[in-house]
Amino acid sequence: MKKIILLLATLVFAASAHAQKTCSKADESNAQKAIDRISSWSTLNATWKTYRHCDTGPVGESFTEAILRLVIDWKNMNQLADAMGKDTDYNAFILTHLKSDEAKGDAQDVYSRAKGACPKGLDTFCKDVIVAVNPPKAPPPATPAALPPVATPQPGVPSPSTPSPATPDKK
């Protein structure tokens, strides 16, 4: 029992240490070099695991570019889907980059591949990709209710809303 508690405490400490790690200038430089060499889903995953603490600013933009290169190539998507299914943080990393402003220029290409070339058995994965690059549109603004037609007054004819002149009472 003590071993389990010690193991859990170690895991919690390690997780919090990882979350608090800052990206040094050396890390940023090394991350950029590593990202430039990404050519497969496995190298992307390994690079992300090593440099995930640097996923902001220029490094974040480089990660987005690497993800887009691989997604637009649309090869071995089962490897990406499998890795995303096993790691919720990696899943969030990929989808966040696909939703980013930097990815907007390639959104249509990614959408068309996910919609038209989804590998067999990866329907849920492809739907997630589609939602990431093509979020639901806001509903159009409500149109005002139609106003009643306006009657054009005719000369000499009183309008129905105008009271007619009073006629003298005959007694």
JSON list of C-alpha atoms in Angstrom, two decimals:
[
{"chain": "A", "resi": 1, "resn": "MET", "atom": "CA", "xyz": [0.00, 0.00, 0.00]},
{"chain": "A", "resi": 2, "resn": "LYS", "atom": "CA", "xyz": [2.83, 2.40, 0.84]},
{"chain": "A", "resi": 3, "resn": "LYS", "atom": "CA", "xyz": [4.42, 1.65, -2.53]},
{"chain": "A", "resi": 4, "resn": "ILE", "atom": "CA", "xyz": [1.22, 2.58, -4.34]},
{"chain": "A", "resi": 5, "resn": "ILE", "atom": "CA", "xyz": [0.92, 5.85, -2.44]},
{"chain": "A", "resi": 6, "resn": "LEU", "atom": "CA", "xyz": [4.58, 6.63, -3.13]},
{"chain": "A", "resi": 7, "resn": "LEU", "atom": "CA", "xyz": [4.10, 5.83, -6.83]},
{"chain": "A", "resi": 8, "resn": "LEU", "atom": "CA", "xyz": [1.02, 8.06, -7.06]},
{"chain": "A", "resi": 9, "resn": "ALA", "atom": "CA", "xyz": [2.81, 10.91, -5.29]},
{"chain": "A", "resi": 10, "resn": "THR", "atom": "CA", "xyz": [5.74, 10.57, -7.70]},
{"chain": "A", "resi": 11, "resn": "LEU", "atom": "CA", "xyz": [3.42, 10.64, -10.72]},
{"chain": "A", "resi": 12, "resn": "VAL", "atom": "CA", "xyz": [1.59, 13.71, -9.44]},
{"chain": "A", "resi": 13, "resn": "PHE", "atom": "CA", "xyz": [4.88, 15.50, -8.80]},
{"chain": "A", "resi": 14, "resn": "ALA", "atom": "CA", "xyz": [6.24, 14.55, -12.24]},
{"chain": "A", "resi": 15, "resn": "ALA", "atom": "CA", "xyz": [3.05, 15.71, -13.96]},
{"chain": "A", "resi": 16, "resn": "SER", "atom": "CA", "xyz": [3.09, 19.06, -12.17]},
{"chain": "A", "resi": 17, "resn": "ALA", "atom": "CA", "xyz": [6.79, 19.52, -12.93]},
{"chain": "A", "resi": 18, "resn": "HIS", "atom": "CA", "xyz": [6.08, 18.87, -16.61]},
{"chain": "A", "resi": 19, "resn": "ALA", "atom": "CA", "xyz": [3.20, 21.36, -16.63]},
{"chain": "A", "resi": 20, "resn": "GLN", "atom": "CA", "xyz": [5.41, 24.05, -15.09]},
{"chain": "A", "resi": 21, "resn": "LYS", "atom": "CA", "xyz": [8.41, 23.57, -17.40]},
{"chain": "A", "resi": 22, "resn": "THR", "atom": "CA", "xyz": [9.33, 26.74, -19.25]},
{"chain": "A", "resi": 23, "resn": "CYS", "atom": "CA", "xyz": [10.67, 26.94, -22.76]},
{"chain": "A", "resi": 24, "resn": "SER", "atom": "CA", "xyz": [14.24, 28.21, -22.70]},
{"chain": "A", "resi": 25, "resn": "LYS", "atom": "CA", "xyz": [15.86, 29.90, -25.70]},
{"chain": "A", "resi": 26, "resn": "ALA", "atom": "CA", "xyz": [17.80, 26.68, -26.30]},
{"chain": "A", "resi": 27, "resn": "ASP", "atom": "CA", "xyz": [14.57, 24.63, -26.14]},
{"chain": "A", "resi": 28, "resn": "GLU", "atom": "CA", "xyz": [12.91, 27.01, -28.58]},
{"chain": "A", "resi": 29, "resn": "SER", "atom": "CA", "xyz": [15.82, 26.76, -31.03]},
{"chain": "A", "resi": 30, "resn": "ASN", "atom": "CA", "xyz": [15.98, 22.97, -30.73]},
{"chain": "A", "resi": 31, "resn": "ALA", "atom": "CA", "xyz": [12.20, 22.70, -31.11]},
{"chain": "A", "resi": 32, "resn": "GLN", "atom": "CA", "xyz": [12.29, 24.73, -34.33]},
{"chain": "A", "resi": 33, "resn": "LYS", "atom": "CA", "xyz": [15.02, 22.49, -35.74]},
{"chain": "A", "resi": 34, "resn": "ALA", "atom": "CA", "xyz": [13.15, 19.33, -34.72]},
{"chain": "A", "resi": 35, "resn": "ILE", "atom": "CA", "xyz": [9.87, 20.60, -36.18]},
{"chain": "A", "resi": 36, "resn": "ASP", "atom": "CA", "xyz": [11.59, 21.38, -39.49]},
{"chain": "A", "resi": 37, "resn": "ARG", "atom": "CA", "xyz": [12.57, 17.69, -39.70]},
{"chain": "A", "resi": 38, "resn": "ILE", "atom": "CA", "xyz": [9.03, 16.34, -39.10]},
{"chain": "A", "resi": 39, "resn": "SER", "atom": "CA", "xyz": [8.05, 14.07, -41.98]},
{"chain": "A", "resi": 40, "resn": "SER", "atom": "CA", "xyz": [5.69, 11.54, -40.37]},
{"chain": "A", "resi": 41, "resn": "TRP", "atom": "CA", "xyz": [3.08, 11.24, -37.66]},
{"chain": "A", "resi": 42, "resn": "SER", "atom": "CA", "xyz": [5.52, 9.37, -35.43]},
{"chain": "A", "resi": 43, "resn": "THR", "atom": "CA", "xyz": [8.15, 12.13, -35.65]},
{"chain": "A", "resi": 44, "resn": "LEU", "atom": "CA", "xyz": [5.47, 14.75, -34.98]},
{"chain": "A", "resi": 45, "resn": "ASN", "atom": "CA", "xyz": [4.34, 12.85, -31.88]},
{"chain": "A", "resi": 46, "resn": "ALA", "atom": "CA", "xyz": [7.91, 12.41, -30.62]},
{"chain": "A", "resi": 47, "resn": "THR", "atom": "CA", "xyz": [8.73, 16.08, -31.24]},
{"chain": "A", "resi": 48, "resn": "TRP", "atom": "CA", "xyz": [5.55, 17.17, -29.47]},
{"chain": "A", "resi": 49, "resn": "LYS", "atom": "CA", "xyz": [6.37, 14.96, -26.46]},
{"chain": "A", "resi": 50, "resn": "THR", "atom": "CA", "xyz": [9.82, 16.53, -26.22]},
{"chain": "A", "resi": 51, "resn": "TYR", "atom": "CA", "xyz": [8.87, 20.16, -26.89]},
{"chain": "A", "resi": 52, "resn": "ARG", "atom": "CA", "xyz": [5.21, 20.45, -25.91]},
{"chain": "A", "resi": 53, "resn": "HIS", "atom": "CA", "xyz": [6.19, 23.00, -23.27]},
{"chain": "A", "resi": 54, "resn": "CYS", "atom": "CA", "xyz": [7.27, 25.31, -26.12]},
{"chain": "A", "resi": 55, "resn": "ASP", "atom": "CA", "xyz": [3.95, 25.17, -28.02]},
{"chain": "A", "resi": 56, "resn": "THR", "atom": "CA", "xyz": [3.36, 28.94, -28.17]},
{"chain": "A", "resi": 57, "resn": "GLY", "atom": "CA", "xyz": [4.46, 31.80, -30.37]},
{"chain": "A", "resi": 58, "resn": "PRO", "atom": "CA", "xyz": [6.79, 30.92, -33.26]},
{"chain": "A", "resi": 59, "resn": "VAL", "atom": "CA", "xyz": [7.16, 27.29, -32.12]},
{"chain": "A", "resi": 60, "resn": "GLY", "atom": "CA", "xyz": [3.38, 26.92, -31.98]},
{"chain": "A", "resi": 61, "resn": "GLU", "atom": "CA", "xyz": [3.10, 28.34, -35.49]},
{"chain": "A", "resi": 62, "resn": "SER", "atom": "CA", "xyz": [5.76, 25.88, -36.69]},
{"chain": "A", "resi": 63, "resn": "PHE", "atom": "CA", "xyz": [3.83, 23.00, -35.11]},
{"chain": "A", "resi": 64, "resn": "THR", "atom": "CA", "xyz": [0.72, 24.18, -36.99]},
{"chain": "A", "resi": 65, "resn": "GLU", "atom": "CA", "xyz": [2.63, 24.25, -40.28]},
{"chain": "A", "resi": 66, "resn": "ALA", "atom": "CA", "xyz": [4.01, 20.74, -39.68]},
{"chain": "A", "resi": 67, "resn": "ILE", "atom": "CA", "xyz": [0.56, 19.39, -38.83]},
{"chain": "A", "resi": 68, "resn": "LEU", "atom": "CA", "xyz": [-0.92, 20.98, -41.95]},
{"chain": "A", "resi": 69, "resn": "ARG", "atom": "CA", "xyz": [1.85, 19.57, -44.18]},
{"chain": "A", "resi": 70, "resn": "LEU", "atom": "CA", "xyz": [1.08, 16.07, -42.93]},
{"chain": "A", "resi": 71, "resn": "VAL", "atom": "CA", "xyz": [-2.71, 16.43, -42.95]},
{"chain": "A", "resi": 72, "resn": "ILE", "atom": "CA", "xyz": [-2.78, 17.86, -46.47]},
{"chain": "A", "resi": 73, "resn": "ASP", "atom": "CA", "xyz": [-0.57, 14.98, -47.61]},
{"chain": "A", "resi": 74, "resn": "TRP", "atom": "CA", "xyz": [-3.29, 12.72, -46.07]},
{"chain": "A", "resi": 75, "resn": "LYS", "atom": "CA", "xyz": [-1.09, 9.63, -45.73]},
{"chain": "A", "resi": 76, "resn": "ASN", "atom": "CA", "xyz": [-1.15, 7.17, -42.83]},
{"chain": "A", "resi": 77, "resn": "MET", "atom": "CA", "xyz": [-4.07, 8.94, -41.20]},
{"chain": "A", "resi": 78, "resn": "ASN", "atom": "CA", "xyz": [-4.77, 5.78, -39.22]},
{"chain": "A", "resi": 79, "resn": "GLN", "atom": "CA", "xyz": [-1.49, 6.42, -37.36]},
{"chain": "A", "resi": 80, "resn": "LEU", "atom": "CA", "xyz": [-2.61, 9.91, -36.39]},
{"chain": "A", "resi": 81, "resn": "ALA", "atom": "CA", "xyz": [-6.09, 8.72, -35.41]},
{"chain": "A", "resi": 82, "resn": "ASP", "atom": "CA", "xyz": [-4.59, 5.93, -33.29]},
{"chain": "A", "resi": 83, "resn": "ALA", "atom": "CA", "xyz": [-2.18, 8.28, -31.48]},
{"chain": "A", "resi": 84, "resn": "MET", "atom": "CA", "xyz": [-4.94, 10.82, -30.87]},
{"chain": "A", "resi": 85, "resn": "GLY", "atom": "CA", "xyz": [-7.22, 8.09, -29.54]},
{"chain": "A", "resi": 86, "resn": "LYS", "atom": "CA", "xyz": [-4.59, 6.97, -27.02]},
{"chain": "A", "resi": 87, "resn": "ASP", "atom": "CA", "xyz": [-3.62, 10.42, -25.69]},
{"chain": "A", "resi": 88, "resn": "THR", "atom": "CA", "xyz": [-6.22, 13.10, -24.94]},
{"chain": "A", "resi": 89, "resn": "ASP", "atom": "CA", "xyz": [-3.52, 15.78, -24.64]},
{"chain": "A", "resi": 90, "resn": "TYR", "atom": "CA", "xyz": [-2.17, 14.90, -28.09]},
{"chain": "A", "resi": 91, "resn": "ASN", "atom": "CA", "xyz": [-5.72, 14.89, -29.45]},
{"chain": "A", "resi": 92, "resn": "ALA", "atom": "CA", "xyz": [-6.28, 18.39, -28.05]},
{"chain": "A", "resi": 93, "resn": "PHE", "atom": "CA", "xyz": [-2.90, 19.52, -29.44]},
{"chain": "A", "resi": 94, "resn": "ILE", "atom": "CA", "xyz": [-3.76, 18.41, -32.99]},
{"chain": "A", "resi": 95, "resn": "LEU", "atom": "CA", "xyz": [-7.32, 19.75, -32.99]},
{"chain": "A", "resi": 96, "resn": "THR", "atom": "CA", "xyz": [-6.28, 23.07, -31.44]},
{"chain": "A", "resi": 97, "resn": "HIS", "atom": "CA", "xyz": [-3.72, 23.60, -34.19]},
{"chain": "A", "resi": 98, "resn": "LEU", "atom": "CA", "xyz": [-6.25, 22.68, -36.88]},
{"chain": "A", "resi": 99, "resn": "LYS", "atom": "CA", "xyz": [-8.63, 25.29, -35.40]},
{"chain": "A", "resi": 100, "resn": "SER", "atom": "CA", "xyz": [-5.96, 27.99, -35.15]},
{"chain": "A", "resi": 101, "resn": "ASP", "atom": "CA", "xyz": [-5.95, 31.19, -37.20]},
{"chain": "A", "resi": 102, "resn": "GLU", "atom": "CA", "xyz": [-2.71, 30.05, -38.87]},
{"chain": "A", "resi": 103, "resn": "ALA", "atom": "CA", "xyz": [-4.58, 27.01, -40.28]},
{"chain": "A", "resi": 104, "resn": "LYS", "atom": "CA", "xyz": [-7.46, 28.99, -41.83]},
{"chain": "A", "resi": 105, "resn": "GLY", "atom": "CA", "xyz": [-5.74, 29.29, -45.22]},
{"chain": "A", "resi": 106, "resn": "ASP", "atom": "CA", "xyz": [-5.59, 25.49, -45.57]},
{"chain": "A", "resi": 107, "resn": "ALA", "atom": "CA", "xyz": [-8.93, 24.71, -43.93]},
{"chain": "A", "resi": 108, "resn": "GLN", "atom": "CA", "xyz": [-10.70, 23.99, -47.23]},
{"chain": "A", "resi": 109, "resn": "ASP", "atom": "CA", "xyz": [-8.01, 21.50, -48.32]},
{"chain": "A", "resi": 110, "resn": "VAL", "atom": "CA", "xyz": [-8.14, 19.70, -44.97]},
{"chain": "A", "resi": 111, "resn": "TYR", "atom": "CA", "xyz": [-11.95, 19.72, -45.02]},
{"chain": "A", "resi": 112, "resn": "SER", "atom": "CA", "xyz": [-12.13, 18.23, -48.53]},
{"chain": "A", "resi": 113, "resn": "ARG", "atom": "CA", "xyz": [-9.70, 15.43, -47.63]},
{"chain": "A", "resi": 114, "resn": "ALA", "atom": "CA", "xyz": [-11.51, 14.55, -44.41]},
{"chain": "A", "resi": 115, "resn": "LYS", "atom": "CA", "xyz": [-14.88, 14.68, -46.17]},
{"chain": "A", "resi": 116, "resn": "GLY", "atom": "CA", "xyz": [-13.96, 12.93, -49.42]},
{"chain": "A", "resi": 117, "resn": "ALA", "atom": "CA", "xyz": [-11.10, 10.58, -48.53]},
{"chain": "A", "resi": 118, "resn": "CYS", "atom": "CA", "xyz": [-11.80, 9.39, -45.00]},
{"chain": "A", "resi": 119, "resn": "PRO", "atom": "CA", "xyz": [-10.10, 6.02, -44.45]},
{"chain": "A", "resi": 120, "resn": "LYS", "atom": "CA", "xyz": [-12.38, 3.11, -43.68]},
{"chain": "A", "resi": 121, "resn": "GLY", "atom": "CA", "xyz": [-13.20, 2.87, -39.97]},
{"chain": "A", "resi": 122, "resn": "LEU", "atom": "CA", "xyz": [-12.08, 6.42, -39.16]},
{"chain": "A", "resi": 123, "resn": "ASP", "atom": "CA", "xyz": [-15.45, 8.16, -39.49]},
{"chain": "A", "resi": 124, "resn": "THR", "atom": "CA", "xyz": [-15.35, 9.65, -35.97]},
{"chain": "A", "resi": 125, "resn": "PHE", "atom": "CA", "xyz": [-11.79, 10.87, -36.47]},
{"chain": "A", "resi": 126, "resn": "CYS", "atom": "CA", "xyz": [-12.70, 12.49, -39.80]},
{"chain": "A", "resi": 127, "resn": "LYS", "atom": "CA", "xyz": [-15.77, 14.14, -38.27]},
{"chain": "A", "resi": 128, "resn": "ASP", "atom": "CA", "xyz": [-13.55, 15.61, -35.53]},
{"chain": "A", "resi": 129, "resn": "VAL", "atom": "CA", "xyz": [-11.18, 16.98, -38.18]},
{"chain": "A", "resi": 130, "resn": "ILE", "atom": "CA", "xyz": [-14.08, 18.42, -40.17]},
{"chain": "A", "resi": 131, "resn": "VAL", "atom": "CA", "xyz": [-15.47, 20.16, -37.09]},
{"chain": "A", "resi": 132, "resn": "ALA", "atom": "CA", "xyz": [-12.02, 21.52, -36.24]},
{"chain": "A", "resi": 133, "resn": "VAL", "atom": "CA", "xyz": [-11.46, 23.12, -39.65]},
{"chain": "A", "resi": 134, "resn": "ASN", "atom": "CA", "xyz": [-15.08, 23.96, -40.42]},
{"chain": "A", "resi": 135, "resn": "PRO", "atom": "CA", "xyz": [-16.79, 24.92, -37.17]},
{"chain": "A", "resi": 136, "resn": "PRO", "atom": "CA", "xyz": [-20.57, 25.32, -37.23]},
{"chain": "A", "resi": 137, "resn": "LYS", "atom": "CA", "xyz": [-21.56, 28.65, -38.68]},
{"chain": "A", "resi": 138, "resn": "ALA", "atom": "CA", "xyz": [-23.42, 31.14, -36.54]},
{"chain": "A", "resi": 139, "resn": "PRO", "atom": "CA", "xyz": [-27.08, 31.35, -37.52]},
{"chain": "A", "resi": 140, "resn": "PRO", "atom": "CA", "xyz": [-27.88, 34.22, -39.84]},
{"chain": "A", "resi": 141, "resn": "PRO", "atom": "CA", "xyz": [-29.29, 37.32, -38.19]},
{"chain": "A", "resi": 142, "resn": "ALA", "atom": "CA", "xyz": [-33.04, 37.32, -37.81]},
{"chain": "A", "resi": 143, "resn": "THR", "atom": "CA", "xyz": [-34.90, 39.17, -40.50]},
{"chain": "A", "resi": 144, "resn": "PRO", "atom": "CA", "xyz": [-37.40, 41.76, -39.34]},
{"chain": "A", "resi": 145, "resn": "ALA", "atom": "CA", "xyz": [-41.06, 40.85, -39.56]},
{"chain": "A", "resi": 146, "resn": "ALA", "atom": "CA", "xyz": [-42.81, 42.06, -42.66]},
{"chain": "A", "resi": 147, "resn": "LEU", "atom": "CA", "xyz": [-44.56, 45.36, -42.26]},
{"chain": "A", "resi": 148, "resn": "PRO", "atom": "CA", "xyz": [-48.11, 45.83, -43.51]},
{"chain": "A", "resi": 149, "resn": "PRO", "atom": "CA", "xyz": [-48.33, 47.39, -46.95]},
{"chain": "A", "resi": 150, "resn": "VAL", "atom": "CA", "xyz": [-48.52, 51.13, -47.10]},
{"chain": "A", "resi": 151, "resn": "ALA", "atom": "CA", "xyz": [-51.52, 52.45, -48.99]},
{"chain": "A", "resi": 152, "resn": "THR", "atom": "CA", "xyz": [-50.81, 55.21, -51.44]},
{"chain": "A", "resi": 153, "resn": "PRO", "atom": "CA", "xyz": [-53.32, 58.01, -50.88]},
{"chain": "A", "resi": 154, "resn": "GLN", "atom": "CA", "xyz": [-55.57, 58.84, -53.83]},
{"chain": "A", "resi": 155, "resn": "PRO", "atom": "CA", "xyz": [-56.53, 62.46, -54.36]},
{"chain": "A", "resi": 156, "resn": "GLY", "atom": "CA", "xyz": [-60.04, 63.18, -53.17]},
{"chain": "A", "resi": 157, "resn": "VAL", "atom": "CA", "xyz": [-60.44, 59.81, -51.45]},
{"chain": "A", "resi": 158, "resn": "PRO", "atom": "CA", "xyz": [-60.12, 59.84, -47.68]},
{"chain": "A", "resi": 159, "resn": "SER", "atom": "CA", "xyz": [-57.82, 57.22, -46.27]},
{"chain": "A", "resi": 160, "resn": "PRO", "atom": "CA", "xyz": [-59.44, 54.58, -44.07]},
{"chain": "A", "resi": 161, "resn": "SER", "atom": "CA", "xyz": [-57.51, 55.79, -41.05]},
{"chain": "A", "resi": 162, "resn": "THR", "atom": "CA", "xyz": [-58.55, 59.40, -41.50]},
{"chain": "A", "resi": 163, "resn": "PRO", "atom": "CA", "xyz": [-61.83, 60.21, -39.79]},
{"chain": "A", "resi": 164, "resn": "SER", "atom": "CA", "xyz": [-64.42, 61.57, -42.14]},
{"chain": "A", "resi": 165, "resn": "PRO", "atom": "CA", "xyz": [-65.59, 65.10, -41.53]},
{"chain": "A", "resi": 166, "resn": "ALA", "atom": "CA", "xyz": [-68.44, 65.37, -39.12]},
{"chain": "A", "resi": 167, "resn": "THR", "atom": "CA", "xyz": [-71.82, 65.78, -40.71]},
{"chain": "A", "resi": 168, "resn": "PRO", "atom": "CA", "xyz": [-74.32, 68.02, -39.06]},
{"chain": "A", "resi": 169, "resn": "ASP", "atom": "CA", "xyz": [-77.09, 66.22, -37.25]},
{"chain": "A", "resi": 170, "resn": "LYS", "atom": "CA", "xyz": [-80.51, 66.66, -38.80]},
{"chain": "A", "resi": 171, "resn": "LYS", "atom": "CA", "xyz": [-83.32, 67.01, -36.34]}
]
